[in-house]
GROMACS .gro file of C-alpha atoms in nm:
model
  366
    1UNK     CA    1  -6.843   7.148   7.338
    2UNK     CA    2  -6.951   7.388   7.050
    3UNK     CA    3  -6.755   7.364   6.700
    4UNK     CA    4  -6.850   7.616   6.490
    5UNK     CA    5  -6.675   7.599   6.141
    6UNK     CA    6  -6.836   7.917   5.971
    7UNK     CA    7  -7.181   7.893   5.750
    8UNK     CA    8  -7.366   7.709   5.466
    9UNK     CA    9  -7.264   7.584   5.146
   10UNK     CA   10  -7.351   7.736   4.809
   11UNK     CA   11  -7.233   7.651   4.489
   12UNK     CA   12  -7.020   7.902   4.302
   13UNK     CA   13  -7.097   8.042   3.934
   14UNK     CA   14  -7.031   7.793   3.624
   15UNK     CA   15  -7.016   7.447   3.574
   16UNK     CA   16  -6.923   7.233   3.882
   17UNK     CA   17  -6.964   6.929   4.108
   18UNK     CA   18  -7.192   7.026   4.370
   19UNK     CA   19  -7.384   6.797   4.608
   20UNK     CA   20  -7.681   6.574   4.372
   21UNK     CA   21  -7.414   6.570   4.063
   22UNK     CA   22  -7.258   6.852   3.872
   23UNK     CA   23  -7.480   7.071   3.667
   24UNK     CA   24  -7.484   7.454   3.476
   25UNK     CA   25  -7.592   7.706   3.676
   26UNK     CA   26  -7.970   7.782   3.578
   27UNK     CA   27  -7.965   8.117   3.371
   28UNK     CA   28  -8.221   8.243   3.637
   29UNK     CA   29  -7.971   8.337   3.853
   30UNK     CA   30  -7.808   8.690   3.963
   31UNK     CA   31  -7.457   8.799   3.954
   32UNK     CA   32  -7.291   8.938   4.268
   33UNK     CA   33  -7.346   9.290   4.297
   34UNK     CA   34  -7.084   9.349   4.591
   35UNK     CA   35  -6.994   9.234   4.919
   36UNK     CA   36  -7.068   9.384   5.212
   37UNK     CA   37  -6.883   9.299   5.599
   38UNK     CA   38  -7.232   9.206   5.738
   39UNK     CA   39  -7.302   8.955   6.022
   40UNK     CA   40  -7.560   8.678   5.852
   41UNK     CA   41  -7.877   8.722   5.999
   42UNK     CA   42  -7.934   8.339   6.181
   43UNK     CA   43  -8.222   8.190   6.220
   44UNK     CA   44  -8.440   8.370   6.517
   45UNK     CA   45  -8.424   7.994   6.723
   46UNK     CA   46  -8.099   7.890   6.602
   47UNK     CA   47  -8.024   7.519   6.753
   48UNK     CA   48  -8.320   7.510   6.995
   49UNK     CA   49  -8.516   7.315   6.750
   50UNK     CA   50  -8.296   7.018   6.806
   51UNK     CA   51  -8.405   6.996   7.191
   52UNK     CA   52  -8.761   6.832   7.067
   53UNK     CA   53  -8.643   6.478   6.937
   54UNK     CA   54  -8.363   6.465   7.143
   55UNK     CA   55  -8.562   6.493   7.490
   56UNK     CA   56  -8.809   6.315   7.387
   57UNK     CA   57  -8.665   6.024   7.279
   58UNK     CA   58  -8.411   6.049   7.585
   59UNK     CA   59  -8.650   6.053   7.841
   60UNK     CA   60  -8.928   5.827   7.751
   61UNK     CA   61  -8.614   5.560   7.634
   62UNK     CA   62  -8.507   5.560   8.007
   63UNK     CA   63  -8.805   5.419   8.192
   64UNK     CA   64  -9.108   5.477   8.021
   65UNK     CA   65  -9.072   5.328   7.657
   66UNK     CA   66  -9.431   5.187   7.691
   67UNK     CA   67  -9.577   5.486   7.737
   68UNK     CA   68  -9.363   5.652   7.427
   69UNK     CA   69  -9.628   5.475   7.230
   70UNK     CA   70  -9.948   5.669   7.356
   71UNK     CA   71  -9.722   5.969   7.320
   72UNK     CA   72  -9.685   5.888   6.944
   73UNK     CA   73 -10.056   5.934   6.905
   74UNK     CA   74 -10.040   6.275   7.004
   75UNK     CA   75  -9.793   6.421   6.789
   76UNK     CA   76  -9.883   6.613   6.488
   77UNK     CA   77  -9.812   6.489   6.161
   78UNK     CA   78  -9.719   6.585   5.807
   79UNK     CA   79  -9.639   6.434   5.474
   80UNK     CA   80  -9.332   6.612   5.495
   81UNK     CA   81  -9.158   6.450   5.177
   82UNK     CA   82  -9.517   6.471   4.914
   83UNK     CA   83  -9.395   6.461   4.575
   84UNK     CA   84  -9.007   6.431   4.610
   85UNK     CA   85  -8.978   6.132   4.359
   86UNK     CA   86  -8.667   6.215   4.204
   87UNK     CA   87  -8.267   6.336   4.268
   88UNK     CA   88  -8.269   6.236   4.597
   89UNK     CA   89  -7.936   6.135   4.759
   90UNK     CA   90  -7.923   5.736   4.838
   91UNK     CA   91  -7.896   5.649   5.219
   92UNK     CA   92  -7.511   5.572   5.259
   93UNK     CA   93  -7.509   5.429   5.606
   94UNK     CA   94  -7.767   5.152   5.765
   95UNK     CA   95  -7.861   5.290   6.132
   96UNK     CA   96  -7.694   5.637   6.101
   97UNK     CA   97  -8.001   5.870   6.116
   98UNK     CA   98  -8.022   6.238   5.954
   99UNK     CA   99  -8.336   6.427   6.086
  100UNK     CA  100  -8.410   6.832   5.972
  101UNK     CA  101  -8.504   6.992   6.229
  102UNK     CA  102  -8.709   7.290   6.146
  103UNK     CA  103  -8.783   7.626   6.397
  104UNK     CA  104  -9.078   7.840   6.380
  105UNK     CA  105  -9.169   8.116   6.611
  106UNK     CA  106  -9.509   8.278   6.561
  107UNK     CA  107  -9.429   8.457   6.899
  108UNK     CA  108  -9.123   8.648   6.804
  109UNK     CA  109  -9.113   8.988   6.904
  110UNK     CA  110  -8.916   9.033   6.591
  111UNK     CA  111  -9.114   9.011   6.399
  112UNK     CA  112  -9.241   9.247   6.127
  113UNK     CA  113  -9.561   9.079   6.087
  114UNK     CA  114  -9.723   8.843   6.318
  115UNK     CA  115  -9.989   8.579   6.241
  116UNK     CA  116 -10.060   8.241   6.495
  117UNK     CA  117 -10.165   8.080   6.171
  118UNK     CA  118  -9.896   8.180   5.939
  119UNK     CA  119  -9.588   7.914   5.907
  120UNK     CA  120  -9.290   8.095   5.927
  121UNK     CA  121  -8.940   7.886   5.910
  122UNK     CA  122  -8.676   8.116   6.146
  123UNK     CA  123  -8.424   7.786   6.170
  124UNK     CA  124  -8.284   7.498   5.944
  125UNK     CA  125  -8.055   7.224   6.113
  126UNK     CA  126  -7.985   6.904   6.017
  127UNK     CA  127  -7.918   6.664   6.309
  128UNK     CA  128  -7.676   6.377   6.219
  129UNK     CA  129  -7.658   6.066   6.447
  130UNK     CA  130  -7.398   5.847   6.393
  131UNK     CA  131  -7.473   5.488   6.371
  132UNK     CA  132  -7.365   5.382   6.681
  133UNK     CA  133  -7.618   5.630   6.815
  134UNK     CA  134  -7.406   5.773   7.127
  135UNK     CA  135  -7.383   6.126   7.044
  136UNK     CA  136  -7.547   6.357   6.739
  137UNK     CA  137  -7.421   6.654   6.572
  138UNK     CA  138  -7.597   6.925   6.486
  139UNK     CA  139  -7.541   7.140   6.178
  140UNK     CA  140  -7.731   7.495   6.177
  141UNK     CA  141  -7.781   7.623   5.838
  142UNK     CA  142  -7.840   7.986   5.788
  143UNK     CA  143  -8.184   8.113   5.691
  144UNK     CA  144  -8.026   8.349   5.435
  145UNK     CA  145  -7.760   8.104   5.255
  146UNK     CA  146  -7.789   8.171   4.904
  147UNK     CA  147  -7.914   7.870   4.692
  148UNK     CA  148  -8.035   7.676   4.387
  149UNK     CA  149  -8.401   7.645   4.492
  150UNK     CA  150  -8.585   7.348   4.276
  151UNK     CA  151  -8.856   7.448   4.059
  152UNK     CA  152  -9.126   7.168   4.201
  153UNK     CA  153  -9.076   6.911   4.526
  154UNK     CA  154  -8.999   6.680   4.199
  155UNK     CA  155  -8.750   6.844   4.016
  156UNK     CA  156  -8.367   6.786   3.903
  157UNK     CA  157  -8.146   7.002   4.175
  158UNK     CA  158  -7.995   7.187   3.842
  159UNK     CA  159  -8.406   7.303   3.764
  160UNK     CA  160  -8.462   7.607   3.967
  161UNK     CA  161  -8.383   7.969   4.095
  162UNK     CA  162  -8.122   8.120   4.349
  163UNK     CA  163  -8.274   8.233   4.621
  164UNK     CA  164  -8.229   8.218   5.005
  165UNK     CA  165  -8.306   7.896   5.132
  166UNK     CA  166  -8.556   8.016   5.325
  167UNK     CA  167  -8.805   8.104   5.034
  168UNK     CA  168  -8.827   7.748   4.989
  169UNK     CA  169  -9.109   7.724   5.212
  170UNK     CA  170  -9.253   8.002   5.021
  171UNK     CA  171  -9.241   7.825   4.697
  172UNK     CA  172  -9.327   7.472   4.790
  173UNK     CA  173  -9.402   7.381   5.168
  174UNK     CA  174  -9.200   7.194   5.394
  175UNK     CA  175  -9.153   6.948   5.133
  176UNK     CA  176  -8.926   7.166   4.926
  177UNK     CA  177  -8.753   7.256   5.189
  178UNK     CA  178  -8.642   6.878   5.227
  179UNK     CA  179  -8.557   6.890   4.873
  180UNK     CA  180  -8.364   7.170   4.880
  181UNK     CA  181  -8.156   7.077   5.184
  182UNK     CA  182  -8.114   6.747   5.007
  183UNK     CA  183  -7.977   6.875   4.732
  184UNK     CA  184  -7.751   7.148   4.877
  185UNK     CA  185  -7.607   6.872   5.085
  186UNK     CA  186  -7.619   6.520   4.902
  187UNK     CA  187  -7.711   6.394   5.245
  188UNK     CA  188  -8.074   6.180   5.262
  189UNK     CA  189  -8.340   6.310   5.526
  190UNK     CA  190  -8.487   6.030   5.711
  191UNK     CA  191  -8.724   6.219   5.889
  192UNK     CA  192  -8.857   6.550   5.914
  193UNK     CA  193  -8.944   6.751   6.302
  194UNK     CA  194  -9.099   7.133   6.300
  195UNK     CA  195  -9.084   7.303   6.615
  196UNK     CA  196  -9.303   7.580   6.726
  197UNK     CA  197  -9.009   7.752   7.024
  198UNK     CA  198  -9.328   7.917   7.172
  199UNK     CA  199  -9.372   7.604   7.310
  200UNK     CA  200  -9.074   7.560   7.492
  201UNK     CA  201  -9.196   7.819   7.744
  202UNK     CA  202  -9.447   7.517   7.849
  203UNK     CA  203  -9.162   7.283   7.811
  204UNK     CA  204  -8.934   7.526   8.042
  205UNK     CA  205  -9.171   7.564   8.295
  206UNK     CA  206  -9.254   7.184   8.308
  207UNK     CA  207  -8.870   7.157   8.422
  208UNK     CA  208  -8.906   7.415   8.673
  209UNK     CA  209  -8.718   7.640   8.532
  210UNK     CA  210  -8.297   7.653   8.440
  211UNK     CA  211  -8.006   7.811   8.565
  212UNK     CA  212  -7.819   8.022   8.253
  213UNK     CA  213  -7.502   8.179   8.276
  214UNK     CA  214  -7.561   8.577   8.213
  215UNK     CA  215  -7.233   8.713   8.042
  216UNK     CA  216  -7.335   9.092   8.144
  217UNK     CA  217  -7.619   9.294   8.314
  218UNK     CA  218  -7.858   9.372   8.070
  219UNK     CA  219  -8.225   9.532   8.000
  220UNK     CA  220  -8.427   9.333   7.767
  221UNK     CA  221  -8.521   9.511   7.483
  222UNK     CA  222  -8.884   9.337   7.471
  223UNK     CA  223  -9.152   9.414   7.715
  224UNK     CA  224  -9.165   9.406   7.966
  225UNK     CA  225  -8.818   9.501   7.929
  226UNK     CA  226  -8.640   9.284   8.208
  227UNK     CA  227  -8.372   9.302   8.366
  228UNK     CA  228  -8.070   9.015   8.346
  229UNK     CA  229  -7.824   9.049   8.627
  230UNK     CA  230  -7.442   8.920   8.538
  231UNK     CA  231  -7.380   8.567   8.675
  232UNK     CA  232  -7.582   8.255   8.749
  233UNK     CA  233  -7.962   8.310   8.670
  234UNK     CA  234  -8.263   8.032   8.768
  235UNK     CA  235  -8.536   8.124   8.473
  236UNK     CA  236  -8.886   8.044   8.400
  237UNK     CA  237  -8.962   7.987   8.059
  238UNK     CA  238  -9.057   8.329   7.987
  239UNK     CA  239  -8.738   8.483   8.113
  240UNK     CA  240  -8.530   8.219   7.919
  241UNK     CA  241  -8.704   8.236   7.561
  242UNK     CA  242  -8.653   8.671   7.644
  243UNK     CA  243  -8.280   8.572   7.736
  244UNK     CA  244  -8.161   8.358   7.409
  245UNK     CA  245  -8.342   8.660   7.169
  246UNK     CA  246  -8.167   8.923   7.301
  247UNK     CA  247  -7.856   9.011   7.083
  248UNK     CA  248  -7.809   9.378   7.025
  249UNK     CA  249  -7.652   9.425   7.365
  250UNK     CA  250  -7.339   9.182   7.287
  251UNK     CA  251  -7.053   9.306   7.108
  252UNK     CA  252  -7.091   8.925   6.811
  253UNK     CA  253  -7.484   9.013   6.785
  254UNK     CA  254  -7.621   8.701   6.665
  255UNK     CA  255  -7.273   8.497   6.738
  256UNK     CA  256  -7.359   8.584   7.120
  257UNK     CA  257  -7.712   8.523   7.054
  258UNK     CA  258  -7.603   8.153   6.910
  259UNK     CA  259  -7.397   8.078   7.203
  260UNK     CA  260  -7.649   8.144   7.469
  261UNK     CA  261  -7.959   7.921   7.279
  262UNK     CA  262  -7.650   7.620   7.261
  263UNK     CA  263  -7.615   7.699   7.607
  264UNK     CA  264  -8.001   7.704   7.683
  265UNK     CA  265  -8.105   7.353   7.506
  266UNK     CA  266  -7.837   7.191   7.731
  267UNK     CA  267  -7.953   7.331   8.023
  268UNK     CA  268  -8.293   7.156   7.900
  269UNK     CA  269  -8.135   6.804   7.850
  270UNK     CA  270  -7.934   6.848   8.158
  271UNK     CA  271  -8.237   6.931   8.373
  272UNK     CA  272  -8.456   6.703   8.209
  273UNK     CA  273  -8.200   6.426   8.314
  274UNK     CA  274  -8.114   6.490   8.649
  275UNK     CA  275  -8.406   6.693   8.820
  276UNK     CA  276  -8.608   6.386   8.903
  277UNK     CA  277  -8.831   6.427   8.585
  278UNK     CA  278  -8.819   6.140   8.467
  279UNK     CA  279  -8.859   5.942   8.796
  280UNK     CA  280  -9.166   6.167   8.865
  281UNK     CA  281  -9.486   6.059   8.688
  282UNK     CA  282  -9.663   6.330   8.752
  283UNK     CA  283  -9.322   6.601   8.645
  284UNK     CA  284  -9.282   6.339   8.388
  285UNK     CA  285  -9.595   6.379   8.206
  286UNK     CA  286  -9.618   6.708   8.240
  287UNK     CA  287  -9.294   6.764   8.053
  288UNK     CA  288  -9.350   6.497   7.786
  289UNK     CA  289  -9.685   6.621   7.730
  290UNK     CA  290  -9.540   6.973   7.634
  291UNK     CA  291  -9.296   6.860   7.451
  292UNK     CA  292  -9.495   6.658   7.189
  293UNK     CA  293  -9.782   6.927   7.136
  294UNK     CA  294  -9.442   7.177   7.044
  295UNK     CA  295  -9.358   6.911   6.726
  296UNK     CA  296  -9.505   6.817   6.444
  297UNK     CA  297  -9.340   6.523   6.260
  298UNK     CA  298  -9.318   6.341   5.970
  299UNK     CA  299  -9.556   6.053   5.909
  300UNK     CA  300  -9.305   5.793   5.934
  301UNK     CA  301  -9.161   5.899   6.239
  302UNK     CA  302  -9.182   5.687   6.558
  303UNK     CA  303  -9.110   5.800   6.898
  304UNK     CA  304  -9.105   5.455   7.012
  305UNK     CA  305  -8.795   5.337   6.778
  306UNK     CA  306  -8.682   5.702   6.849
  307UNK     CA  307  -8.633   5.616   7.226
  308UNK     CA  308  -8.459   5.303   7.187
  309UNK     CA  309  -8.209   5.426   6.911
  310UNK     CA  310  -8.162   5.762   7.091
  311UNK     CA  311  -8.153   5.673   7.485
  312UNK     CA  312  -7.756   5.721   7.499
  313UNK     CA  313  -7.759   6.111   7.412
  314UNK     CA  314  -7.677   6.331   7.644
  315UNK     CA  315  -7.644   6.714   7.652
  316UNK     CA  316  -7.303   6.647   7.685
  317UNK     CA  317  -7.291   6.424   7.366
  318UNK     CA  318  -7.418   6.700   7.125
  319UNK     CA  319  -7.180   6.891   6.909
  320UNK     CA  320  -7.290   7.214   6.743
  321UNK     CA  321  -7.155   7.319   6.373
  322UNK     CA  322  -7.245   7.608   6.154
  323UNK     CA  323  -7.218   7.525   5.830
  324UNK     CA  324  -6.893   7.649   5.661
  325UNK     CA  325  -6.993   8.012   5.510
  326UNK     CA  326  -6.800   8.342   5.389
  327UNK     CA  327  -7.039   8.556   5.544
  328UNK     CA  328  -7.258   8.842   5.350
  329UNK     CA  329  -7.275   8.946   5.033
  330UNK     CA  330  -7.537   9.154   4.858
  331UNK     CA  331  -7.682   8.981   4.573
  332UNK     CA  332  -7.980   9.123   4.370
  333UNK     CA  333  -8.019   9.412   4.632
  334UNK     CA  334  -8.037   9.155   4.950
  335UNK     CA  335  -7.799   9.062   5.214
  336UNK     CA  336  -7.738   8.666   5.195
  337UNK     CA  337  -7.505   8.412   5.351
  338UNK     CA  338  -7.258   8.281   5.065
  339UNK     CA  339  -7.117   7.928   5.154
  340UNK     CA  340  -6.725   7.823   5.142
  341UNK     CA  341  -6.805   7.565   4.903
  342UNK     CA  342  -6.507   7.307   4.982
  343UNK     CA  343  -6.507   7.313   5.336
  344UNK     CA  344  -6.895   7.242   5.340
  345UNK     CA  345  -6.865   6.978   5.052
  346UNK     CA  346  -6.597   6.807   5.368
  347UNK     CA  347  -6.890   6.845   5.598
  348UNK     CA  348  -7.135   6.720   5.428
  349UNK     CA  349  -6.962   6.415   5.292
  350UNK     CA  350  -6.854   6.333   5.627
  351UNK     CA  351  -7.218   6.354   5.768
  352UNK     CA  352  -7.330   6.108   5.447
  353UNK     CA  353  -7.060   5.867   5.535
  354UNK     CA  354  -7.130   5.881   5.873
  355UNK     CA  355  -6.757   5.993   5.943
  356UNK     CA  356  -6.835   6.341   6.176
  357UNK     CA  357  -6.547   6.197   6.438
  358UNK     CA  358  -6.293   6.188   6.184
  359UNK     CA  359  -6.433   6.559   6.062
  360UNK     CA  360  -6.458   6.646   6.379
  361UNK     CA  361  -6.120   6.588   6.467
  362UNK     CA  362  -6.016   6.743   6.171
  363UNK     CA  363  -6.183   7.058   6.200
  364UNK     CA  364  -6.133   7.114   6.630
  365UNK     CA  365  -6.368   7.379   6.762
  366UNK     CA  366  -6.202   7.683   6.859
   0.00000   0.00000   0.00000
């Protein structure tokens, strides 16, 4: 079932506690200059990303964990945490595992400017599972949240700039984008997984396609401009990557837009699990195959381990948050997502101390 909560945490003016330790605001940073009632623009993949390790590690850990190891060799790697020596959060709970998932989309129509070879980050989540490794929650934080960006990949979390998350990748790689995440949420990152969702068409199609609930009749506003009829829909992976961008048409915009990529990367696991795939060799390596050249990963990461911890998880064990947010504000002339600093403090606490099912049960989606 989806829980959403609201949107991301950022600190408020002044001295305060704040996940990594209490600190002064730096004096680089803006005051409000108004608030405006503006939807937050999410991420352009939302919680897609999380598909990648989870089907992975599901499928091969069924039957084929032998063959998870050849797999490994053909994943892309990164040294995803280079020069983060310092204020890093201390791991809380042995076995619990805390993975950012990262989205990229060099194939968005959206897009203002589009470059194959330019690394644009469109989605941020951090996937908790728990330590008993049934079920994993994942927490989508907004490309635009408002945040304490550190100066270097080695910096205190009190030494930097407000900006939107976001232009962390701008100012330091992926591996400030750890830190930052780190220290917005006092919550250790085991290991790191970018996603290119242009790759899921492959992955899609590999499936044979999935069968997505259509809310209303639509026309697509990319070319070639399809056509979505209201009710059940079987989709290739072209028609299903056109489906989950779509938002203007839907009275929540990018709340609508949210609930139909939850609804797509289900689909996914659901398929993947019960269309013969993985008894298949042939379907099987197909679909593994386009899975792992979609990922790159940290260089730590193991798809073998990944598959035995992970080979419980079902679609039906994931649980989607949004990190607690009070929507918009304009700040410095841009629109960014301002956090509800206590309820995401909860959240995050409860992900450290591996407690999401006494959060969750606390904070019932509605």
């Amino acid at each position: 079932m989806s829980q959403t909560t609201g949107r991301a945490a950022v600190p408020q003016p002044g001295p305060r506690e704040y996940p990594g330790g209490p600190y002064q605001d730096p004096p680089r940073g803006n005051p409000y200059s108004g608030k405006k009632k503006l939807r937050p623009r999410w991420g352009r993949i939302a919680l897609l990303a999380g598909l990648a390790v989870l089907i992975i590690a599901t499928i091969v850990g069924i039957s084929l964990y032998g063959y998870a190891a050849n797999l490994d060799g053909d994943l892309k790697r990164t040294d995803a945490f280079s020069g983060i020596t310092g204020d890093r959060p201390g791991k809380a709970v042995d076995g619990a595992q805390n993975i950012l998932l990262v989205g990229s989309d060099s194939r968005d129509p959206d897009a203002k400017e589009d470059s194959a070879n330019a690394w644009r980050a469109d989605t941020l989540i951090l996937m908790h599972v728990p330590a008993d490794h049934k079920s994993a929650q994942l927490v989508s934080i907004p490309r635009d949240l408002w945040v304490v960006v550190p100066k270097s990949n080695s910096a205190a979390c009190s030494d930097g700039s407000r900006a939107k998350i976001n232009a962390s990748f701008a100012f330091g790689g992926l591996p400030r984008a750890v830190h930052t995440v780190e220290c917005l949420t006092d919550v250790k990152i085991d290991h790191v997984m970018a996603i290119d969702f242009g790759g899921f068409k492959e992955v899609t199609d590999a499936l044979g396609g999935v069968d997505l609930k259509v809310d209303k009749t639509i026309t697509s506003i990319h070319k070639p401009h399809r056509v979505f009829t209201k009710g059940m829909m079987h989709m290739n992976g072209e028609q299903a990557l056109d489906w989950v961008r779509q938002r203007y048409q839907f009275p929540r915009g990018d709340f609508d837009r949210q609930r139909h990529q939850q609804e797509f990367l289900k689909a996914l696991m659901e398929k993947a699990t019960t269309s013969g795939t993985i008894t298949n060799p042939g379907k099987l390596n197909d679909f593994l195959k386009a899975v792992t050249a979609a990922v790159t990963v940290d260089n730590d990461f193991s798809l073998t381990d990944a598959a035995v911890q992970f080979r419980d998880i079902r679609g039906s064990n994931l649980t989607f948050i949004t990190s607690p947010n009070k929507g918009s504000e304009t700040i410095s002339g841009q629109s960014v997502v301002v956090s509800d600093r206590e309820k995401a403090l909860a959240l995050y606490k409860a992900v450290a101390a591996d407690k999401m099912s006494d959060w969750m049960a606390a904070n019932p989606a509605k």
